Amino acid sequence: MIELKQVSKRYPNGHLALDDVNFKLPAGDFAILTGPSGAGKSTLLKLIAGIEPLHQGQITVADFALHKMPEKQIPYLRRQIGIILQSPNLLSDKTVFDNVALPLVVAGYSYKEICSRVRAVLAKVSLAKKENCYPVELSSGEQQRVSIARAVVNKPAVLIADEPTGNLDGKLARETMQLFEQFNQLGMTLLIVSHDLNLINQFKHRRLLLEEGKLIDAPLQPA
Ligand SMILES: Nc1ncnc2c1ncn2[C@@H]1O[C@H](COP(=O)(O)OP(=O)(O)OP(=O)(O)O)[C@@H](O)[C@H]1O
Ligand SMILES: [Mg+2]
């Protein structure tokens, strides 16, 4: 479902952020990408999402071959995958409801279907009472949960998430991981970035470790 072959990424300033990264995440897998600050985790997710241009190597995600794909097809890729960025990029002039509804509006769902799906997902992230709030009225953890809701409301086949629990306390972080596990049990493929060892050691998932742009497929930690 996600495959990287010999992927390297050099930023325009010359910095080599990823160095010959190879990995394959089959459909239905759940992997956690970890590693120190500056290792290249966000860069890797941005390449997979088509946010950063790919110049070297091959990336295939949900049947899209990014290395062969014209830029104008990227919006189609984005409709197939759920993306949670490190800082929630919510639309400040739209309510929580409208932010979460956006992928469904783009996909042409009926208003009735949009209402039921948005309310169901907001309940799952414990934000049912905040649907009429604007992002500025929310805490950073609440904003993060809105971006999680927006990423999964369309039930994408693939979810990539960059530190989705970074602004959440221990209990909410664990509940969010459990929510991701529920989606995984329904068949979603997940690649989640986290450097919170305390949290990820509570979950038995494949571990990918990035260090200075190099990827190591790390064995599971004993429970
Ligand atoms: N747009 C950019 N231009 C130049 N260098 C960049 C750019 N974005 C990131 N980098 C550099 O690439 C390296 C990897 O950055 P990246 O954001 O992928 O790290 P990260 O593993 O996500 O770190 P963190 O855990 O702090 O979020 C860092 O050294 C960073 O300074
Ligand atoms: Mg990062």
PDB file of C-alpha atoms and ligand atoms in Angstrom:
ATOM      1  CA  MET A   1       0.000   0.000   0.000  1.00  0.00           C
ATOM      2  CA  ILE A   2       2.983   2.280   0.701  1.00  0.00           C
ATOM      3  CA  GLU A   3       6.320   1.458  -0.883  1.00  0.00           C
ATOM      4  CA  LEU A   4       9.534   3.485  -1.006  1.00  0.00           C
ATOM      5  CA  LYS A   5      12.485   2.452  -3.138  1.00  0.00           C
ATOM      6  CA  GLN A   6      15.855   4.195  -2.891  1.00  0.00           C
ATOM      7  CA  VAL A   7      14.271   7.464  -1.801  1.00  0.00           C
ATOM      8  CA  SER A   8      16.618  10.331  -1.003  1.00  0.00           C
ATOM      9  CA  LYS A   9      15.617  13.925  -0.342  1.00  0.00           C
ATOM     10  CA  ARG A  10      17.928  16.894  -0.555  1.00  0.00           C
ATOM     11  CA  TYR A  11      16.408  20.277   0.315  1.00  0.00           C
ATOM     12  CA  PRO A  12      17.301  23.262  -1.892  1.00  0.00           C
ATOM     13  CA  ASN A  13      19.774  24.486   0.762  1.00  0.00           C
ATOM     14  CA  GLY A  14      21.787  21.284   0.227  1.00  0.00           C
ATOM     15  CA  HIS A  15      20.694  19.442   3.373  1.00  0.00           C
ATOM     16  CA  LEU A  16      20.289  15.692   2.796  1.00  0.00           C
ATOM     17  CA  ALA A  17      17.185  14.897   4.884  1.00  0.00           C
ATOM     18  CA  LEU A  18      16.599  11.332   3.620  1.00  0.00           C
ATOM     19  CA  ASP A  19      19.337   8.981   2.475  1.00  0.00           C
ATOM     20  CA  ASP A  20      18.380   5.921   0.402  1.00  0.00           C
ATOM     21  CA  VAL A  21      15.196   4.979   2.279  1.00  0.00           C
ATOM     22  CA  ASN A  22      13.528   1.663   1.410  1.00  0.00           C
ATOM     23  CA  PHE A  23      10.449   0.132   2.975  1.00  0.00           C
ATOM     24  CA  LYS A  24       7.167  -1.520   2.156  1.00  0.00           C
ATOM     25  CA  LEU A  25       4.004  -1.250   4.198  1.00  0.00           C
ATOM     26  CA  PRO A  26       1.433  -3.779   2.934  1.00  0.00           C
ATOM     27  CA  ALA A  27      -2.296  -2.988   2.931  1.00  0.00           C
ATOM     28  CA  GLY A  28      -3.785  -3.323   6.411  1.00  0.00           C
ATOM     29  CA  ASP A  29      -0.482  -2.797   8.263  1.00  0.00           C
ATOM     30  CA  PHE A  30       0.079  -0.381  11.139  1.00  0.00           C
ATOM     31  CA  ALA A  31       3.600   1.006  11.542  1.00  0.00           C
ATOM     32  CA  ILE A  32       5.076   3.613  13.831  1.00  0.00           C
ATOM     33  CA  LEU A  33       7.863   5.795  12.502  1.00  0.00           C
ATOM     34  CA  THR A  34      10.141   7.078  15.221  1.00  0.00           C
ATOM     35  CA  GLY A  35      13.520   8.738  15.599  1.00  0.00           C
ATOM     36  CA  PRO A  36      15.165  11.858  17.010  1.00  0.00           C
ATOM     37  CA  SER A  37      14.239  15.426  16.125  1.00  0.00           C
ATOM     38  CA  GLY A  38      15.612  16.350  12.705  1.00  0.00           C
ATOM     39  CA  ALA A  39      15.922  12.705  11.596  1.00  0.00           C
ATOM     40  CA  GLY A  40      13.635  13.260   8.591  1.00  0.00           C
ATOM     41  CA  LYS A  41      10.289  11.888   9.810  1.00  0.00           C
ATOM     42  CA  SER A  42       8.166  14.828   8.644  1.00  0.00           C
ATOM     43  CA  THR A  43      10.113  14.966   5.377  1.00  0.00           C
ATOM     44  CA  LEU A  44       9.234  11.318   4.737  1.00  0.00           C
ATOM     45  CA  LEU A  45       5.523  11.892   5.335  1.00  0.00           C
ATOM     46  CA  LYS A  46       5.527  15.056   3.205  1.00  0.00           C
ATOM     47  CA  LEU A  47       7.027  13.109   0.300  1.00  0.00           C
ATOM     48  CA  ILE A  48       4.376  10.384   0.663  1.00  0.00           C
ATOM     49  CA  ALA A  49       1.627  13.039   0.698  1.00  0.00           C
ATOM     50  CA  GLY A  50       3.078  14.842  -2.317  1.00  0.00           C
ATOM     51  CA  ILE A  51       3.664  17.981  -0.233  1.00  0.00           C
ATOM     52  CA  GLU A  52       7.421  17.961  -0.910  1.00  0.00           C
ATOM     53  CA  PRO A  53       8.580  17.148  -4.440  1.00  0.00           C
ATOM     54  CA  LEU A  54      10.274  13.802  -5.000  1.00  0.00           C
ATOM     55  CA  HIS A  55      13.496  13.997  -7.017  1.00  0.00           C
ATOM     56  CA  GLN A  56      15.211  10.718  -6.252  1.00  0.00           C
ATOM     57  CA  GLY A  57      13.721   7.241  -5.848  1.00  0.00           C
ATOM     58  CA  GLN A  58      10.254   5.775  -6.201  1.00  0.00           C
ATOM     59  CA  ILE A  59       7.172   6.110  -3.999  1.00  0.00           C
ATOM     60  CA  THR A  60       3.966   4.188  -4.527  1.00  0.00           C
ATOM     61  CA  VAL A  61       0.990   4.895  -2.291  1.00  0.00           C
ATOM     62  CA  ALA A  62      -2.555   3.581  -2.735  1.00  0.00           C
ATOM     63  CA  ASP A  63      -1.806   2.680  -6.374  1.00  0.00           C
ATOM     64  CA  PHE A  64      -0.399   6.122  -7.176  1.00  0.00           C
ATOM     65  CA  ALA A  65       3.196   6.064  -8.479  1.00  0.00           C
ATOM     66  CA  LEU A  66       4.394   9.461  -7.289  1.00  0.00           C
ATOM     67  CA  HIS A  67       7.659   9.291  -9.235  1.00  0.00           C
ATOM     68  CA  LYS A  68       5.714   9.061 -12.510  1.00  0.00           C
ATOM     69  CA  MET A  69       2.749  11.222 -11.652  1.00  0.00           C
ATOM     70  CA  PRO A  70       2.126  14.706 -13.079  1.00  0.00           C
ATOM     71  CA  GLU A  71       1.738  17.350 -10.374  1.00  0.00           C
ATOM     72  CA  LYS A  72      -1.880  18.032 -11.353  1.00  0.00           C
ATOM     73  CA  GLN A  73      -2.852  14.535 -10.154  1.00  0.00           C
ATOM     74  CA  ILE A  74      -1.713  15.206  -6.588  1.00  0.00           C
ATOM     75  CA  PRO A  75      -5.200  16.401  -5.485  1.00  0.00           C
ATOM     76  CA  TYR A  76      -6.546  12.961  -6.475  1.00  0.00           C
ATOM     77  CA  LEU A  77      -3.890  11.274  -4.336  1.00  0.00           C
ATOM     78  CA  ARG A  78      -4.818  13.541  -1.415  1.00  0.00           C
ATOM     79  CA  ARG A  79      -8.450  12.436  -1.651  1.00  0.00           C
ATOM     80  CA  GLN A  80      -7.407   8.810  -1.227  1.00  0.00           C
ATOM     81  CA  ILE A  81      -5.219   9.250   1.824  1.00  0.00           C
ATOM     82  CA  GLY A  82      -5.853  10.838   5.203  1.00  0.00           C
ATOM     83  CA  ILE A  83      -3.103  13.236   6.241  1.00  0.00           C
ATOM     84  CA  ILE A  84      -2.471  14.673   9.695  1.00  0.00           C
ATOM     85  CA  LEU A  85       0.356  17.206   9.704  1.00  0.00           C
ATOM     86  CA  GLN A  86       2.564  18.051  12.682  1.00  0.00           C
ATOM     87  CA  SER A  87       0.791  21.394  13.223  1.00  0.00           C
ATOM     88  CA  PRO A  88      -2.984  21.225  12.641  1.00  0.00           C
ATOM     89  CA  ASN A  89      -3.638  23.407   9.589  1.00  0.00           C
ATOM     90  CA  LEU A  90      -7.296  24.139  10.214  1.00  0.00           C
ATOM     91  CA  LEU A  91      -9.199  26.804   8.309  1.00  0.00           C
ATOM     92  CA  SER A  92      -9.560  29.637  10.829  1.00  0.00           C
ATOM     93  CA  ASP A  93     -12.720  31.103   9.274  1.00  0.00           C
ATOM     94  CA  LYS A  94     -14.593  27.801   9.407  1.00  0.00           C
ATOM     95  CA  THR A  95     -16.194  26.056  12.366  1.00  0.00           C
ATOM     96  CA  VAL A  96     -15.062  22.673  13.670  1.00  0.00           C
ATOM     97  CA  PHE A  97     -18.003  21.083  11.835  1.00  0.00           C
ATOM     98  CA  ASP A  98     -17.109  22.751   8.524  1.00  0.00           C
ATOM     99  CA  ASN A  99     -13.401  21.920   8.853  1.00  0.00           C
ATOM    100  CA  VAL A 100     -14.175  18.242   9.360  1.00  0.00           C
ATOM    101  CA  ALA A 101     -16.880  18.257   6.646  1.00  0.00           C
ATOM    102  CA  LEU A 102     -14.515  19.618   3.992  1.00  0.00           C
ATOM    103  CA  PRO A 103     -13.253  16.291   2.539  1.00  0.00           C
ATOM    104  CA  LEU A 104     -16.861  15.080   2.271  1.00  0.00           C
ATOM    105  CA  VAL A 105     -18.012  18.301   0.581  1.00  0.00           C
ATOM    106  CA  VAL A 106     -15.160  17.949  -1.947  1.00  0.00           C
ATOM    107  CA  ALA A 107     -16.143  14.314  -2.540  1.00  0.00           C
ATOM    108  CA  GLY A 108     -19.775  15.348  -3.226  1.00  0.00           C
ATOM    109  CA  TYR A 109     -21.603  13.703  -0.311  1.00  0.00           C
ATOM    110  CA  SER A 110     -25.195  14.744   0.492  1.00  0.00           C
ATOM    111  CA  TYR A 111     -25.775  17.182   3.351  1.00  0.00           C
ATOM    112  CA  LYS A 112     -27.545  14.474   5.346  1.00  0.00           C
ATOM    113  CA  GLU A 113     -24.647  12.038   4.950  1.00  0.00           C
ATOM    114  CA  ILE A 114     -22.157  14.795   5.803  1.00  0.00           C
ATOM    115  CA  CYS A 115     -24.021  15.648   9.033  1.00  0.00           C
ATOM    116  CA  SER A 116     -24.173  12.057  10.227  1.00  0.00           C
ATOM    117  CA  ARG A 117     -20.549  11.259   9.384  1.00  0.00           C
ATOM    118  CA  VAL A 118     -19.127  14.484  10.841  1.00  0.00           C
ATOM    119  CA  ARG A 119     -21.094  14.091  14.079  1.00  0.00           C
ATOM    120  CA  ALA A 120     -20.058  10.443  14.416  1.00  0.00           C
ATOM    121  CA  VAL A 121     -16.350  11.213  14.001  1.00  0.00           C
ATOM    122  CA  LEU A 122     -16.501  14.258  16.311  1.00  0.00           C
ATOM    123  CA  ALA A 123     -18.024  12.017  18.973  1.00  0.00           C
ATOM    124  CA  LYS A 124     -15.144   9.561  18.503  1.00  0.00           C
ATOM    125  CA  VAL A 125     -12.573  12.295  19.219  1.00  0.00           C
ATOM    126  CA  SER A 126     -14.673  13.638  22.139  1.00  0.00           C
ATOM    127  CA  LEU A 127     -15.494  16.944  20.452  1.00  0.00           C
ATOM    128  CA  ALA A 128     -19.247  16.543  19.945  1.00  0.00           C
ATOM    129  CA  LYS A 129     -19.954  19.701  21.939  1.00  0.00           C
ATOM    130  CA  LYS A 130     -17.477  21.855  19.998  1.00  0.00           C
ATOM    131  CA  GLU A 131     -18.864  21.545  16.472  1.00  0.00           C
ATOM    132  CA  ASN A 132     -19.829  25.227  16.289  1.00  0.00           C
ATOM    133  CA  CYS A 133     -16.534  26.545  17.664  1.00  0.00           C
ATOM    134  CA  TYR A 134     -13.843  28.195  15.555  1.00  0.00           C
ATOM    135  CA  PRO A 135     -10.266  26.851  15.750  1.00  0.00           C
ATOM    136  CA  VAL A 136      -9.077  29.899  17.719  1.00  0.00           C
ATOM    137  CA  GLU A 137     -11.525  28.956  20.479  1.00  0.00           C
ATOM    138  CA  LEU A 138      -9.942  25.526  20.942  1.00  0.00           C
ATOM    139  CA  SER A 139      -6.932  24.286  22.904  1.00  0.00           C
ATOM    140  CA  SER A 140      -4.036  22.893  20.874  1.00  0.00           C
ATOM    141  CA  GLY A 141      -5.015  19.335  21.828  1.00  0.00           C
ATOM    142  CA  GLU A 142      -8.576  19.992  20.652  1.00  0.00           C
ATOM    143  CA  GLN A 143      -7.287  21.436  17.374  1.00  0.00           C
ATOM    144  CA  GLN A 144      -5.182  18.320  16.932  1.00  0.00           C
ATOM    145  CA  ARG A 145      -8.248  16.132  17.438  1.00  0.00           C
ATOM    146  CA  VAL A 146     -10.178  18.190  14.838  1.00  0.00           C
ATOM    147  CA  SER A 147      -7.396  17.501  12.337  1.00  0.00           C
ATOM    148  CA  ILE A 148      -7.553  13.783  13.215  1.00  0.00           C
ATOM    149  CA  ALA A 149     -11.337  13.824  12.647  1.00  0.00           C
ATOM    150  CA  ARG A 150     -10.907  15.612   9.305  1.00  0.00           C
ATOM    151  CA  ALA A 151      -8.303  13.082   8.167  1.00  0.00           C
ATOM    152  CA  VAL A 152     -10.452  10.020   8.889  1.00  0.00           C
ATOM    153  CA  VAL A 153     -13.978  11.293   8.120  1.00  0.00           C
ATOM    154  CA  ASN A 154     -13.693  10.106   4.527  1.00  0.00           C
ATOM    155  CA  LYS A 155     -12.596   6.607   5.682  1.00  0.00           C
ATOM    156  CA  PRO A 156      -9.398   6.688   3.609  1.00  0.00           C
ATOM    157  CA  ALA A 157      -7.562   3.467   2.767  1.00  0.00           C
ATOM    158  CA  VAL A 158      -4.301   4.985   4.044  1.00  0.00           C
ATOM    159  CA  LEU A 159      -3.697   7.308   6.986  1.00  0.00           C
ATOM    160  CA  ILE A 160      -0.376   9.063   7.510  1.00  0.00           C
ATOM    161  CA  ALA A 161      -0.028  11.120  10.655  1.00  0.00           C
ATOM    162  CA  ASP A 162       2.804  13.305  11.926  1.00  0.00           C
ATOM    163  CA  GLU A 163       2.934  13.350  15.754  1.00  0.00           C
ATOM    164  CA  PRO A 164      -0.886  13.200  15.978  1.00  0.00           C
ATOM    165  CA  THR A 165      -0.730  12.848  19.753  1.00  0.00           C
ATOM    166  CA  GLY A 166       1.976  15.490  20.317  1.00  0.00           C
ATOM    167  CA  ASN A 167      -0.352  17.962  22.055  1.00  0.00           C
ATOM    168  CA  LEU A 168      -2.437  15.389  23.936  1.00  0.00           C
ATOM    169  CA  ASP A 169      -2.062  14.263  27.536  1.00  0.00           C
ATOM    170  CA  GLY A 170      -1.304  10.604  28.329  1.00  0.00           C
ATOM    171  CA  LYS A 171      -4.919   9.444  28.507  1.00  0.00           C
ATOM    172  CA  LEU A 172      -6.058  11.220  25.319  1.00  0.00           C
ATOM    173  CA  ALA A 173      -2.918  10.088  23.483  1.00  0.00           C
ATOM    174  CA  ARG A 174      -3.640   6.463  24.389  1.00  0.00           C
ATOM    175  CA  GLU A 175      -7.300   6.824  23.382  1.00  0.00           C
ATOM    176  CA  THR A 176      -6.236   8.303  20.045  1.00  0.00           C
ATOM    177  CA  MET A 177      -3.896   5.374  19.398  1.00  0.00           C
ATOM    178  CA  GLN A 178      -6.757   3.018  20.284  1.00  0.00           C
ATOM    179  CA  LEU A 179      -8.954   4.881  17.800  1.00  0.00           C
ATOM    180  CA  PHE A 180      -6.272   4.362  15.138  1.00  0.00           C
ATOM    181  CA  GLU A 181      -6.247   0.654  16.040  1.00  0.00           C
ATOM    182  CA  GLN A 182     -10.008   0.501  15.489  1.00  0.00           C
ATOM    183  CA  PHE A 183      -9.550   2.002  12.024  1.00  0.00           C
ATOM    184  CA  ASN A 184      -6.744  -0.491  11.373  1.00  0.00           C
ATOM    185  CA  GLN A 185      -9.069  -3.362  12.330  1.00  0.00           C
ATOM    186  CA  LEU A 186     -11.469  -2.083   9.670  1.00  0.00           C
ATOM    187  CA  GLY A 187      -8.669  -2.398   7.100  1.00  0.00           C
ATOM    188  CA  MET A 188      -7.023   1.033   7.102  1.00  0.00           C
ATOM    189  CA  THR A 189      -3.250   1.119   6.514  1.00  0.00           C
ATOM    190  CA  LEU A 190      -1.529   3.450   8.984  1.00  0.00           C
ATOM    191  CA  LEU A 191       1.865   5.094   9.196  1.00  0.00           C
ATOM    192  CA  ILE A 192       2.101   7.153  12.371  1.00  0.00           C
ATOM    193  CA  VAL A 193       5.049   9.314  13.415  1.00  0.00           C
ATOM    194  CA  SER A 194       5.733   9.495  17.121  1.00  0.00           C
ATOM    195  CA  HIS A 195       8.799  10.039  19.238  1.00  0.00           C
ATOM    196  CA  ASP A 196       6.881   9.428  22.449  1.00  0.00           C
ATOM    197  CA  LEU A 197       8.495   6.124  23.498  1.00  0.00           C
ATOM    198  CA  ASN A 198       6.396   5.978  26.632  1.00  0.00           C
ATOM    199  CA  LEU A 199       3.276   5.903  24.459  1.00  0.00           C
ATOM    200  CA  ILE A 200       4.430   3.693  21.587  1.00  0.00           C
ATOM    201  CA  ASN A 201       5.915   1.064  23.884  1.00  0.00           C
ATOM    202  CA  GLN A 202       2.348   0.401  25.030  1.00  0.00           C
ATOM    203  CA  PHE A 203       1.426  -0.704  21.508  1.00  0.00           C
ATOM    204  CA  LYS A 204       2.799  -3.648  19.580  1.00  0.00           C
ATOM    205  CA  HIS A 205       3.209  -2.359  16.074  1.00  0.00           C
ATOM    206  CA  ARG A 206       5.961  -2.539  13.529  1.00  0.00           C
ATOM    207  CA  ARG A 207       8.575   0.073  14.342  1.00  0.00           C
ATOM    208  CA  LEU A 208      10.484   2.042  11.720  1.00  0.00           C
ATOM    209  CA  LEU A 209      13.409   4.059  13.034  1.00  0.00           C
ATOM    210  CA  LEU A 210      14.899   7.044  11.201  1.00  0.00           C
ATOM    211  CA  GLU A 211      18.305   8.339  12.189  1.00  0.00           C
ATOM    212  CA  GLU A 212      19.979  11.148  10.249  1.00  0.00           C
ATOM    213  CA  GLY A 213      17.906  10.328   7.180  1.00  0.00           C
ATOM    214  CA  LYS A 214      18.596   6.578   7.256  1.00  0.00           C
ATOM    215  CA  LEU A 215      15.788   4.116   7.929  1.00  0.00           C
ATOM    216  CA  ILE A 216      16.162   1.085  10.151  1.00  0.00           C
ATOM    217  CA  ASP A 217      13.351  -1.491  10.407  1.00  0.00           C
ATOM    218  CA  ALA A 218      13.461  -1.926  14.186  1.00  0.00           C
ATOM    219  CA  PRO A 219      12.273  -5.108  15.919  1.00  0.00           C
ATOM    220  CA  LEU A 220       9.318  -4.901  18.296  1.00  0.00           C
ATOM    221  CA  GLN A 221      10.161  -3.963  21.860  1.00  0.00           C
ATOM    222  CA  PRO A 222       9.284  -6.631  24.424  1.00  0.00           C
ATOM    223  CA  ALA A 223       6.057  -5.662  26.248  1.00  0.00           C
TER     224      ALA A 223
HETATM  225  N1  LIG B   1      12.240  23.107   3.938  1.00  0.00           N
HETATM  226  C1  LIG B   1      13.423  22.718   4.408  1.00  0.00           C
HETATM  227  N2  LIG B   1      14.571  23.232   3.902  1.00  0.00           N
HETATM  228  C2  LIG B   1      15.774  22.834   4.344  1.00  0.00           C
HETATM  229  N3  LIG B   1      15.970  21.907   5.300  1.00  0.00           N
HETATM  230  C3  LIG B   1      14.866  21.366   5.857  1.00  0.00           C
HETATM  231  C4  LIG B   1      13.546  21.745   5.446  1.00  0.00           C
HETATM  232  N4  LIG B   1      12.666  21.037   6.169  1.00  0.00           N
HETATM  233  C5  LIG B   1      13.381  20.262   6.994  1.00  0.00           C
HETATM  234  N5  LIG B   1      14.708  20.457   6.812  1.00  0.00           N
HETATM  235  C6  LIG B   1      15.804  19.786   7.505  1.00  0.00           C
HETATM  236  O1  LIG B   1      15.704  18.395   7.244  1.00  0.00           O
HETATM  237  C7  LIG B   1      15.951  17.644   8.430  1.00  0.00           C
HETATM  238  C8  LIG B   1      14.782  16.747   8.721  1.00  0.00           C
HETATM  239  O2  LIG B   1      13.663  17.556   9.072  1.00  0.00           O
HETATM  240  P1  LIG B   1      12.269  16.922   9.473  1.00  0.00           P
HETATM  241  O3  LIG B   1      11.315  18.030   9.704  1.00  0.00           O
HETATM  242  O4  LIG B   1      11.899  15.904   8.467  1.00  0.00           O
HETATM  243  O5  LIG B   1      12.667  16.200  10.846  1.00  0.00           O
HETATM  244  P2  LIG B   1      11.760  15.419  11.908  1.00  0.00           P
HETATM  245  O6  LIG B   1      12.333  14.056  12.071  1.00  0.00           O
HETATM  246  O7  LIG B   1      10.336  15.509  11.502  1.00  0.00           O
HETATM  247  O8  LIG B   1      12.003  16.245  13.247  1.00  0.00           O
HETATM  248  P3  LIG B   1      10.984  16.595  14.481  1.00  0.00           P
HETATM  249  O9  LIG B   1      10.915  15.374  15.339  1.00  0.00           O
HETATM  250  O10 LIG B   1      11.647  17.728  15.165  1.00  0.00           O
HETATM  251  O11 LIG B   1       9.658  16.979  13.893  1.00  0.00           O
HETATM  252  C9  LIG B   1      16.263  18.654   9.542  1.00  0.00           C
HETATM  253  O12 LIG B   1      17.664  18.759   9.691  1.00  0.00           O
HETATM  254  C10 LIG B   1      15.685  19.947   9.015  1.00  0.00           C
HETATM  255  O13 LIG B   1      16.448  21.055   9.442  1.00  0.00           O
HETATM  256 MG    MG B   2       8.689  16.425  12.300  1.00  0.00          MG
END
